[in-house]
Short mmCIF file of N, CA and C in Angstrom, two decimals:
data_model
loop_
_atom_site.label_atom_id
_atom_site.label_comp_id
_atom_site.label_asym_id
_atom_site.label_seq_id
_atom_site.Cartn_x
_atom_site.Cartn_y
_atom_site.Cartn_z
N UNK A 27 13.47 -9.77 -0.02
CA UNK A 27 12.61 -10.17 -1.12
C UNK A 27 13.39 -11.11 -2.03
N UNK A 28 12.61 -12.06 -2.73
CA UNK A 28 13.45 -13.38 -3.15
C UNK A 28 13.42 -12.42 -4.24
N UNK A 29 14.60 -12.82 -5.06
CA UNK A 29 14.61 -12.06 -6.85
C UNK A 29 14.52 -12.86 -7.57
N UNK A 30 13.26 -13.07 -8.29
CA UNK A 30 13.12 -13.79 -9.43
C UNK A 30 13.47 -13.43 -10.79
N UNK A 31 13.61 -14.05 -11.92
CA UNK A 31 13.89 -13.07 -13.48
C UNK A 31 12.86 -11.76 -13.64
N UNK A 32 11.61 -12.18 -13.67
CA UNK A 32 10.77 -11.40 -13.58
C UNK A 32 11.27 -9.80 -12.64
N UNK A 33 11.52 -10.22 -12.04
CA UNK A 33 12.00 -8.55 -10.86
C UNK A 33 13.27 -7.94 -11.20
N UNK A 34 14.16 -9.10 -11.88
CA UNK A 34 15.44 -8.38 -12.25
C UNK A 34 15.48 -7.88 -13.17
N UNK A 35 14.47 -8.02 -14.34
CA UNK A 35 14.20 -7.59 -15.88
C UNK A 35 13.71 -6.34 -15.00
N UNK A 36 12.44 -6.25 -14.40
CA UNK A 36 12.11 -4.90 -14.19
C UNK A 36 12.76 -3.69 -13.53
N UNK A 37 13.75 -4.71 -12.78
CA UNK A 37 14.91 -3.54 -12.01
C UNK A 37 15.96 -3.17 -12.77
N UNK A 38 15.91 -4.26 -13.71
CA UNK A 38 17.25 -3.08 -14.70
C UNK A 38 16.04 -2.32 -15.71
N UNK A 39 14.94 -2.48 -15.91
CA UNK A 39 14.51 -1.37 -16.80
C UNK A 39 14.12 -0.32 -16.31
N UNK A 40 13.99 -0.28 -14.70
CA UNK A 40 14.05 0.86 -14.49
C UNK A 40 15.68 1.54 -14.27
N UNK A 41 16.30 1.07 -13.95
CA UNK A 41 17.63 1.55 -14.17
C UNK A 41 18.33 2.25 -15.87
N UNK A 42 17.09 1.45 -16.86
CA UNK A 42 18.15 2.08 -17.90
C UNK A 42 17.28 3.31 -18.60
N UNK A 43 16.10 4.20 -17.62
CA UNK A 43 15.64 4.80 -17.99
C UNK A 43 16.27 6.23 -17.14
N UNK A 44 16.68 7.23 -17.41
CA UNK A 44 17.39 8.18 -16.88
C UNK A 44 16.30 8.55 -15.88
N UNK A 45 15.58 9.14 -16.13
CA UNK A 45 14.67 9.85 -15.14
C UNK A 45 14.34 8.73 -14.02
N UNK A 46 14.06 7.65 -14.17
CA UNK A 46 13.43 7.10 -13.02
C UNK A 46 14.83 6.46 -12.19
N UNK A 47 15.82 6.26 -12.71
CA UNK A 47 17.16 6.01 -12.14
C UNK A 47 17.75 7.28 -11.20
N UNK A 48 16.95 8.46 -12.00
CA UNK A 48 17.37 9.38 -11.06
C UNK A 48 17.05 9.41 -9.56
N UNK A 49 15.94 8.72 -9.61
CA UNK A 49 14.53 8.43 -8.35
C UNK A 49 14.99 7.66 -7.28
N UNK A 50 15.69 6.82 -8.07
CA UNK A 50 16.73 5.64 -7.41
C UNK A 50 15.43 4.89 -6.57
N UNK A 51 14.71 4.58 -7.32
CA UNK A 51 13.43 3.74 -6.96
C UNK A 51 14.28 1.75 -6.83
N UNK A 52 13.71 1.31 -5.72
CA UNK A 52 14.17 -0.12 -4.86
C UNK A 52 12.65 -1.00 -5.72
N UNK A 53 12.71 -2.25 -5.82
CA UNK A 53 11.72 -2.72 -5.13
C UNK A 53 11.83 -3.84 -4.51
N UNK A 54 10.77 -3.43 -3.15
CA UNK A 54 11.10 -4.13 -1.95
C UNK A 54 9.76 -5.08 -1.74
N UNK A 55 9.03 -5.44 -2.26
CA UNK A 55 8.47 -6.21 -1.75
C UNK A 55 7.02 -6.77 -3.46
N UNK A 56 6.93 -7.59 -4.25
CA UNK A 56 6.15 -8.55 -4.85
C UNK A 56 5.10 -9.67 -4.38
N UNK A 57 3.83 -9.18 -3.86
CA UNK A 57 3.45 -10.74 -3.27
C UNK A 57 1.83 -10.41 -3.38
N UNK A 58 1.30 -11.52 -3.69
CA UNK A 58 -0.08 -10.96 -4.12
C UNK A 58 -0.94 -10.04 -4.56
N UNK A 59 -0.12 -10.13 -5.97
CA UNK A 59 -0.74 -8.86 -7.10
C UNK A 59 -0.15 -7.70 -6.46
N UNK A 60 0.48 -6.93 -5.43
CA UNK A 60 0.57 -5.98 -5.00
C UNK A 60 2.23 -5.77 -4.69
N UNK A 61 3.09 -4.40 -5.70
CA UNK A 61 4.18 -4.16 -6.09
C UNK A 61 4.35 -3.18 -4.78
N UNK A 62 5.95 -3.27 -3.67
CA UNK A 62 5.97 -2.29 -3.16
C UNK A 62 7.06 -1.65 -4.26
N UNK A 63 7.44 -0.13 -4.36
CA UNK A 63 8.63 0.32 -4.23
C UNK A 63 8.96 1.07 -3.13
N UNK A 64 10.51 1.45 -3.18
CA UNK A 64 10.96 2.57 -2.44
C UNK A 64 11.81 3.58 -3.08
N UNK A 65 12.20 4.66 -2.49
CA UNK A 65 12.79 5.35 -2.91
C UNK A 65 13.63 6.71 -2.11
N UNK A 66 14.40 6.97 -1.93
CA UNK A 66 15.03 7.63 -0.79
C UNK A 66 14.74 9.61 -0.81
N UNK A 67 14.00 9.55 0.25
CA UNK A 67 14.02 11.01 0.12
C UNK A 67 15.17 11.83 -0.43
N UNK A 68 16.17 12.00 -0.28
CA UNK A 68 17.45 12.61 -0.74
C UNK A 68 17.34 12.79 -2.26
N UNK A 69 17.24 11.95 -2.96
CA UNK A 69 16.74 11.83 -4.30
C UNK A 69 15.58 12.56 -5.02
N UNK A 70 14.89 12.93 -3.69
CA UNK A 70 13.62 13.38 -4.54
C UNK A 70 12.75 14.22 -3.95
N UNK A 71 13.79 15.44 -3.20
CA UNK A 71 13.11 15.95 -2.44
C UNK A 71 13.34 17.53 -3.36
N UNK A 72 12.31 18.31 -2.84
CA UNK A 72 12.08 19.44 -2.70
C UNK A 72 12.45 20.92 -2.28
N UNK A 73 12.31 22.24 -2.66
CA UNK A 73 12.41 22.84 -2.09
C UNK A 73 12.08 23.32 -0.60
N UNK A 74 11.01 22.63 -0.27
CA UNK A 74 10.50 22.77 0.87
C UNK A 74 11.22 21.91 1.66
N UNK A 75 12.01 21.34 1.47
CA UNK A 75 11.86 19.89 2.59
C UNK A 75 11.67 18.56 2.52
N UNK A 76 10.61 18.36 1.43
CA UNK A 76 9.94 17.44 0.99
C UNK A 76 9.72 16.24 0.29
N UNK A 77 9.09 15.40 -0.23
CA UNK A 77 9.19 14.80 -1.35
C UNK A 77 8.50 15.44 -2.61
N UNK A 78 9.00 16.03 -4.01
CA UNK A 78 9.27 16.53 -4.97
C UNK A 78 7.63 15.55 -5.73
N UNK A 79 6.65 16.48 -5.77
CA UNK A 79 5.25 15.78 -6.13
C UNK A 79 5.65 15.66 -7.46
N UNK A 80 6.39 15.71 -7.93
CA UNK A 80 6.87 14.92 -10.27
C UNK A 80 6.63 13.18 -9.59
N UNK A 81 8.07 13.64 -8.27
CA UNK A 81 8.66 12.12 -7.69
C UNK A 81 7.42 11.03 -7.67
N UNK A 82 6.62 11.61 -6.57
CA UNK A 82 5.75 10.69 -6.08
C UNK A 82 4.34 10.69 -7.08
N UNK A 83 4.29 11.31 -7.99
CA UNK A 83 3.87 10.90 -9.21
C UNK A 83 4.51 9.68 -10.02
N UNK A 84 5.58 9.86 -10.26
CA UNK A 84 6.37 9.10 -10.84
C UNK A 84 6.40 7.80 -10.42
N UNK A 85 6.71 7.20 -9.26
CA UNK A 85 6.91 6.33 -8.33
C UNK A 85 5.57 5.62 -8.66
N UNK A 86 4.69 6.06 -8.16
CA UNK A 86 3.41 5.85 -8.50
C UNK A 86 2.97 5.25 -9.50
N UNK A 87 3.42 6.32 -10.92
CA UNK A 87 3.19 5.26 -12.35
C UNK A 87 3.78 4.48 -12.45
N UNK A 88 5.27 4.32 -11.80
CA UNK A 88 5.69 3.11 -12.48
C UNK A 88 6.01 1.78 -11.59
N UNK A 89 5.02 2.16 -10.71
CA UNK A 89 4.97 1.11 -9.55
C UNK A 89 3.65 0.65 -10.14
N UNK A 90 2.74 1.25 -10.83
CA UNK A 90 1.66 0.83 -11.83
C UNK A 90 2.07 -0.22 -12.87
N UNK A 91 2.59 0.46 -13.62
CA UNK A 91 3.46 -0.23 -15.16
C UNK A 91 3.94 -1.40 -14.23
N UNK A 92 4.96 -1.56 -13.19
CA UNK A 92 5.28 -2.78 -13.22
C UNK A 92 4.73 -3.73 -12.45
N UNK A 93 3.40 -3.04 -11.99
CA UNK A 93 2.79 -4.63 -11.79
C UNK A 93 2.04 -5.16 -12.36
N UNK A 94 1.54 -4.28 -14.00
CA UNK A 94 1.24 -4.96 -14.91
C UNK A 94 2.29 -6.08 -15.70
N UNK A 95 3.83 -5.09 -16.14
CA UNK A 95 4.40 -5.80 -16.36
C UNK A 95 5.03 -7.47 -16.02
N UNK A 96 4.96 -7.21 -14.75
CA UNK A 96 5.21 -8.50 -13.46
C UNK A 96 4.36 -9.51 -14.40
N UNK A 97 2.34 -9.02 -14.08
CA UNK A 97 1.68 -9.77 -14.40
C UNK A 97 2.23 -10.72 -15.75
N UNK A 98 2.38 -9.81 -16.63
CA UNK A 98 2.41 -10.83 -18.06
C UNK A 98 3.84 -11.75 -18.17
N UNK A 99 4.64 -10.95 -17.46
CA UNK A 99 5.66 -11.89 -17.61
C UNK A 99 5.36 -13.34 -16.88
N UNK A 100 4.58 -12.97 -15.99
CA UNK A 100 4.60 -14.43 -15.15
C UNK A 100 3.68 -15.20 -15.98
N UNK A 101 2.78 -14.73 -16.69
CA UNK A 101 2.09 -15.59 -17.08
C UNK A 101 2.82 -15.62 -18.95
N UNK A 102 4.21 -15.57 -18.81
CA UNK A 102 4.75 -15.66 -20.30
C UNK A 102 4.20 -14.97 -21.31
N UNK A 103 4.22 -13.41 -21.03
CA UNK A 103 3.97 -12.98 -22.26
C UNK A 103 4.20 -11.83 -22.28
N UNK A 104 4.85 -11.55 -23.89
CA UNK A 104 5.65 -9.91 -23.61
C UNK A 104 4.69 -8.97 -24.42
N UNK A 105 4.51 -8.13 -23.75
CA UNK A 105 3.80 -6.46 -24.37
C UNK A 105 4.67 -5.37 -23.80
N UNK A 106 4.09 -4.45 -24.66
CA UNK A 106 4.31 -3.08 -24.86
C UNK A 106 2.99 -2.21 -23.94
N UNK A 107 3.99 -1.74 -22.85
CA UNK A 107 3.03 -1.46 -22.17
C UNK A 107 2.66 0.12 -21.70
N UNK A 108 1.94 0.55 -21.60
CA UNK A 108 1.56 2.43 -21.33
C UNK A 108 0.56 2.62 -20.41
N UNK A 109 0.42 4.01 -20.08
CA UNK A 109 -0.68 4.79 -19.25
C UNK A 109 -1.04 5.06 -20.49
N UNK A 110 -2.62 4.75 -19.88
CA UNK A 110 -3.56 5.27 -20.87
C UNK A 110 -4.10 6.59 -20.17
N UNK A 111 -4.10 6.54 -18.78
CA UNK A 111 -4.74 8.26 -18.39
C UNK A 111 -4.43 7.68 -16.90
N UNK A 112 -4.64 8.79 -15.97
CA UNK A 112 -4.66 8.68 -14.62
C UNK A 112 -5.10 9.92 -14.02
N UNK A 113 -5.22 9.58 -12.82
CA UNK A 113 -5.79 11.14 -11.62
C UNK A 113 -4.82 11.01 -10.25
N UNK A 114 -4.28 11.75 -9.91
CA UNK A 114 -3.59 11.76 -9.18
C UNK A 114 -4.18 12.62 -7.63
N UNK A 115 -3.95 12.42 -6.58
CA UNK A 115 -4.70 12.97 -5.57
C UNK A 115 -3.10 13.70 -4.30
N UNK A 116 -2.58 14.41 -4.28
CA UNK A 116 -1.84 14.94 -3.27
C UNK A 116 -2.50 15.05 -1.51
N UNK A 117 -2.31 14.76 -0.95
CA UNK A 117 -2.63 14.64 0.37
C UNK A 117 -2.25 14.92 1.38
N UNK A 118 -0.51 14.61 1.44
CA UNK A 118 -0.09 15.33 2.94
C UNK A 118 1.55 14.85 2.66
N UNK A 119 2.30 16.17 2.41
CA UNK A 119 3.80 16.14 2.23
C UNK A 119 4.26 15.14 2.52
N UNK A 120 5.72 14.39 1.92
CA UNK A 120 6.19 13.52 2.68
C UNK A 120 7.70 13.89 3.17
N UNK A 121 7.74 13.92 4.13
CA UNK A 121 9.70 14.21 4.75
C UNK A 121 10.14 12.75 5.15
N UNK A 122 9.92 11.58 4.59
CA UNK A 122 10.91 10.71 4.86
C UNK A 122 10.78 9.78 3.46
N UNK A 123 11.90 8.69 3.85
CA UNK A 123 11.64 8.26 2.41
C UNK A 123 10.43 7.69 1.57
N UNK A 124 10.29 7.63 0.56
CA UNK A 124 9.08 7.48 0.23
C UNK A 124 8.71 5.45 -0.56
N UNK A 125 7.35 5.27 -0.05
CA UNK A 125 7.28 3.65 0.03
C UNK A 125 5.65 4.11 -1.17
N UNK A 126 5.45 3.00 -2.38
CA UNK A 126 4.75 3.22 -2.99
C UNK A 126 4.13 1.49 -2.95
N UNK A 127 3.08 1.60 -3.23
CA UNK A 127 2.06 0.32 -3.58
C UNK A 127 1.12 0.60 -4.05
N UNK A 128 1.06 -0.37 -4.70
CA UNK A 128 0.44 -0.80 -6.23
C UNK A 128 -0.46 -1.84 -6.51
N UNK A 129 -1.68 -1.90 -6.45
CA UNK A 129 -2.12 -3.17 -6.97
C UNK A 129 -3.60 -3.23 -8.20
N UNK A 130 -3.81 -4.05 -8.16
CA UNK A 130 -5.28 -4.30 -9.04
C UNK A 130 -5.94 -3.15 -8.42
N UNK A 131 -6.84 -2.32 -9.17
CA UNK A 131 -8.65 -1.73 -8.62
C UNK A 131 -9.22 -2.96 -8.25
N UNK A 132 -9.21 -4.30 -9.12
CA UNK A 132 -9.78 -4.99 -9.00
C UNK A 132 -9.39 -6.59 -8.88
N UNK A 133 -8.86 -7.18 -8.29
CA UNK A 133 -7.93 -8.33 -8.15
C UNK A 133 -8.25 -8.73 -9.36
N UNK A 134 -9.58 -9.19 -9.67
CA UNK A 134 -10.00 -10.35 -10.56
C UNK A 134 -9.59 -9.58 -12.08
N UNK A 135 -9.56 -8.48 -12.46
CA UNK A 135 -8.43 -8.30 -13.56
C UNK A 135 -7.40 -8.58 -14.08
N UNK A 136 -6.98 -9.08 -13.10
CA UNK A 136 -5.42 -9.47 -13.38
C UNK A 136 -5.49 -10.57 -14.31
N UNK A 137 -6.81 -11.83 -13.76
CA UNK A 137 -6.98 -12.89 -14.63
C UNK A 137 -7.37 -12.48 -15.83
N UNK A 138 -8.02 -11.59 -16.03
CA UNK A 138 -8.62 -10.42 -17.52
C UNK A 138 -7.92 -9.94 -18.47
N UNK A 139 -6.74 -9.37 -17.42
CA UNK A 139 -5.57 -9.09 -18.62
C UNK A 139 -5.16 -9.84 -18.92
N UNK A 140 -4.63 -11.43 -18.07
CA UNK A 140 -3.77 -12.23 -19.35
C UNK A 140 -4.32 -12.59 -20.53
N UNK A 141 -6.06 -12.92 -20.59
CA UNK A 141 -6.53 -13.90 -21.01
C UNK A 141 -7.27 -13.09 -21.99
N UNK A 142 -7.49 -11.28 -22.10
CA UNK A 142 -8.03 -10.32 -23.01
C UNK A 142 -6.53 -10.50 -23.83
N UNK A 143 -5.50 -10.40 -23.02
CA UNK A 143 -4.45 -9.83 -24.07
C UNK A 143 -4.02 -11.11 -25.21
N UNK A 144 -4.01 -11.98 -24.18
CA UNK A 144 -3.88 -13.65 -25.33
C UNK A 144 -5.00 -13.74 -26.45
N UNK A 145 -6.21 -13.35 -26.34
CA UNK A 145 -7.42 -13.39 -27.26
C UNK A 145 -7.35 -12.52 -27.95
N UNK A 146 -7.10 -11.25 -28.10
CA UNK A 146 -7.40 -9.67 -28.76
C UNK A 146 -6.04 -9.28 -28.93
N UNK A 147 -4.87 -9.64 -28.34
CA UNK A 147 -3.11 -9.29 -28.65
C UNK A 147 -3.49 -7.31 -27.97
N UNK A 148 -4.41 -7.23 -27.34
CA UNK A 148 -4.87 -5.91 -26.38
C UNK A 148 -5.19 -6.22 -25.31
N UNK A 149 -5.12 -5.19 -24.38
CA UNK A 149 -6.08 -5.43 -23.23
C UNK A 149 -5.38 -3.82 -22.19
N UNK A 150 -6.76 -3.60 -21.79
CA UNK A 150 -6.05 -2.42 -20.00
C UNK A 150 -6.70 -3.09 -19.20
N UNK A 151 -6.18 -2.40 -18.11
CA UNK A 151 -6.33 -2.57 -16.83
C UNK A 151 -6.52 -1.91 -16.38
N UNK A 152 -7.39 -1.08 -14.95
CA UNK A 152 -7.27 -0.17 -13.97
C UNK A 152 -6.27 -0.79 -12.70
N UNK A 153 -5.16 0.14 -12.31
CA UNK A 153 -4.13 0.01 -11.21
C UNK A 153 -4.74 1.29 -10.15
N UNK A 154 -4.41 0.98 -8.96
CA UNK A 154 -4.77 2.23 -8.01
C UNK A 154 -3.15 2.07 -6.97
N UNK A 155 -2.50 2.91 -7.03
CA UNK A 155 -1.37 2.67 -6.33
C UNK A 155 -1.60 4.42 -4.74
N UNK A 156 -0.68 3.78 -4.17
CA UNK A 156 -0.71 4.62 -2.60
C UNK A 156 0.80 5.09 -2.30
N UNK A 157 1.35 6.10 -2.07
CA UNK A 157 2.24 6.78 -1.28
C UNK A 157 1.82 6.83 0.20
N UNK A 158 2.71 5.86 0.66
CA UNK A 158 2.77 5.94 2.55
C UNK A 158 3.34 6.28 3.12
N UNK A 159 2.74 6.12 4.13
CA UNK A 159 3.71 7.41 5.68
C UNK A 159 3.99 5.97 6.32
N UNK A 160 4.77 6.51 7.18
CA UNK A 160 5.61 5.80 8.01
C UNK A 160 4.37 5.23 9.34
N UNK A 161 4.15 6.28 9.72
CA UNK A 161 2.43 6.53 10.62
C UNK A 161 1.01 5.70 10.32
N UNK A 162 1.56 5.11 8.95
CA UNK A 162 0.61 4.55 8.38
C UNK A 162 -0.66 5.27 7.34
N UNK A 163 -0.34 6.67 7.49
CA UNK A 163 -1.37 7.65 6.39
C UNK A 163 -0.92 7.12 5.29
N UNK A 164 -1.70 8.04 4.10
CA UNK A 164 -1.32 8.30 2.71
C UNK A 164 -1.16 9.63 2.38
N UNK A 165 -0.12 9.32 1.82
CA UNK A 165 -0.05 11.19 1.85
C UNK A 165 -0.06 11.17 -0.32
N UNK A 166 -0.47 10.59 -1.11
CA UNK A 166 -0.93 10.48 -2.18
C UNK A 166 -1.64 9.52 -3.04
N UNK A 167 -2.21 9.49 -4.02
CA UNK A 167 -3.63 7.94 -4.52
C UNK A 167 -3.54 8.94 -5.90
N UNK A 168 -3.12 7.29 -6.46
CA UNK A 168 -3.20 7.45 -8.09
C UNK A 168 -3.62 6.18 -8.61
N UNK A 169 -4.99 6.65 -9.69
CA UNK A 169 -5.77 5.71 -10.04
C UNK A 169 -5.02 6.05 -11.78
N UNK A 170 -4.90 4.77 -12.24
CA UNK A 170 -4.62 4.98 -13.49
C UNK A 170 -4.93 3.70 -14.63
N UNK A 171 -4.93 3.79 -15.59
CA UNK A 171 -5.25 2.73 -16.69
C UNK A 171 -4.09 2.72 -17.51
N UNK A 172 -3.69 1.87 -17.69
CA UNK A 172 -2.64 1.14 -18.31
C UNK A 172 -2.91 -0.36 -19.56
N UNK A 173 -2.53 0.05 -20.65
CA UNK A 173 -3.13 -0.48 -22.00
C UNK A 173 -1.50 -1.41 -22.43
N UNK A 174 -1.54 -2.60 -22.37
CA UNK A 174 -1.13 -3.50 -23.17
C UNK A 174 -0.89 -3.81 -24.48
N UNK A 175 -0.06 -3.73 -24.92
CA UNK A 175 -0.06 -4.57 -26.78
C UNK A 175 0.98 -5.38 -26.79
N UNK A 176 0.20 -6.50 -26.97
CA UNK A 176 1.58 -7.81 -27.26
C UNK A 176 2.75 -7.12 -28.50
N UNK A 177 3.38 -8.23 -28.22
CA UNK A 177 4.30 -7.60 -29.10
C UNK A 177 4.13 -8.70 -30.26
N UNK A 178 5.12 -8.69 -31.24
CA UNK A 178 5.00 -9.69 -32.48
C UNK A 178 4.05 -10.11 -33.15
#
């Protein structure tokens, strides 16, 4: 994956947040509205065996957050950004490492958020991100809203 500023700002902010550094979350792939991460089972596994459902919660939101974040930066502009609510769906354990994606509910939002948040200095979004299997399942789906505030 090419590293642009945009990806390196977001890879050290997830690095300077303890908990999600703990996760040791990658990201491996940026390309049409849609954020992969990764993250190594070892890191985030379970009593069972597993991947640790906080983890793949986690992964999830903030494979959310940063492809909002992505968005505004590319289009030059800094906010303060949050979950406004989400639903999370568990589906089917994971025993290998874990791969998250992220994109729009709705592509054509993306153009919505720059152009709500430039007009109103507000704006959300709905994100729907996926935990995958290797097999190609999902073994989790988290729909969430994520609220913007420019900054300054």
């Amino acid at each position: 994956m090419t590293t642009t500023p945009s990806l390196a700002a977001l890879a050290a902010h997830f690095a300077g947040m303890p908990p999600v550094a703990a996760m040791q979350p990658s990201l491996d792939a940026w390309d049409a509205g849609v954020l992969r991460l990764r993250a190594p089972l070892a890191a985030n596994i379970n009593d069972k065996g597993c991947a640790f459902g906080g983890s793949l919660t986690s992964l999830m939101t903030i494979a959310g957050w940063g492809i909002v974040s992505l968005t505004l930066a590319e289009a030059g502009l800094d906010a303060d950004i949050y979950v406004a609510d989400s639903r999370v769906r568990y589906l089917k354990p994971v025993f290998e490492d874990l791969v998250v994606d992220a994109g729009f509910d709705d592509p054509l939002e993306a153009a919505g958020l720059v152009d709500v948040l430039r007009q109103q200095g507000r704006a959300s979004v709905r994100i729907q991100a996926r935990t995958l299997l290797a097999d190609g399942g999902v073994a989790a789906t988290l729909v969430a809203r994520y609220v913007a505030i420019a900054k300054g």
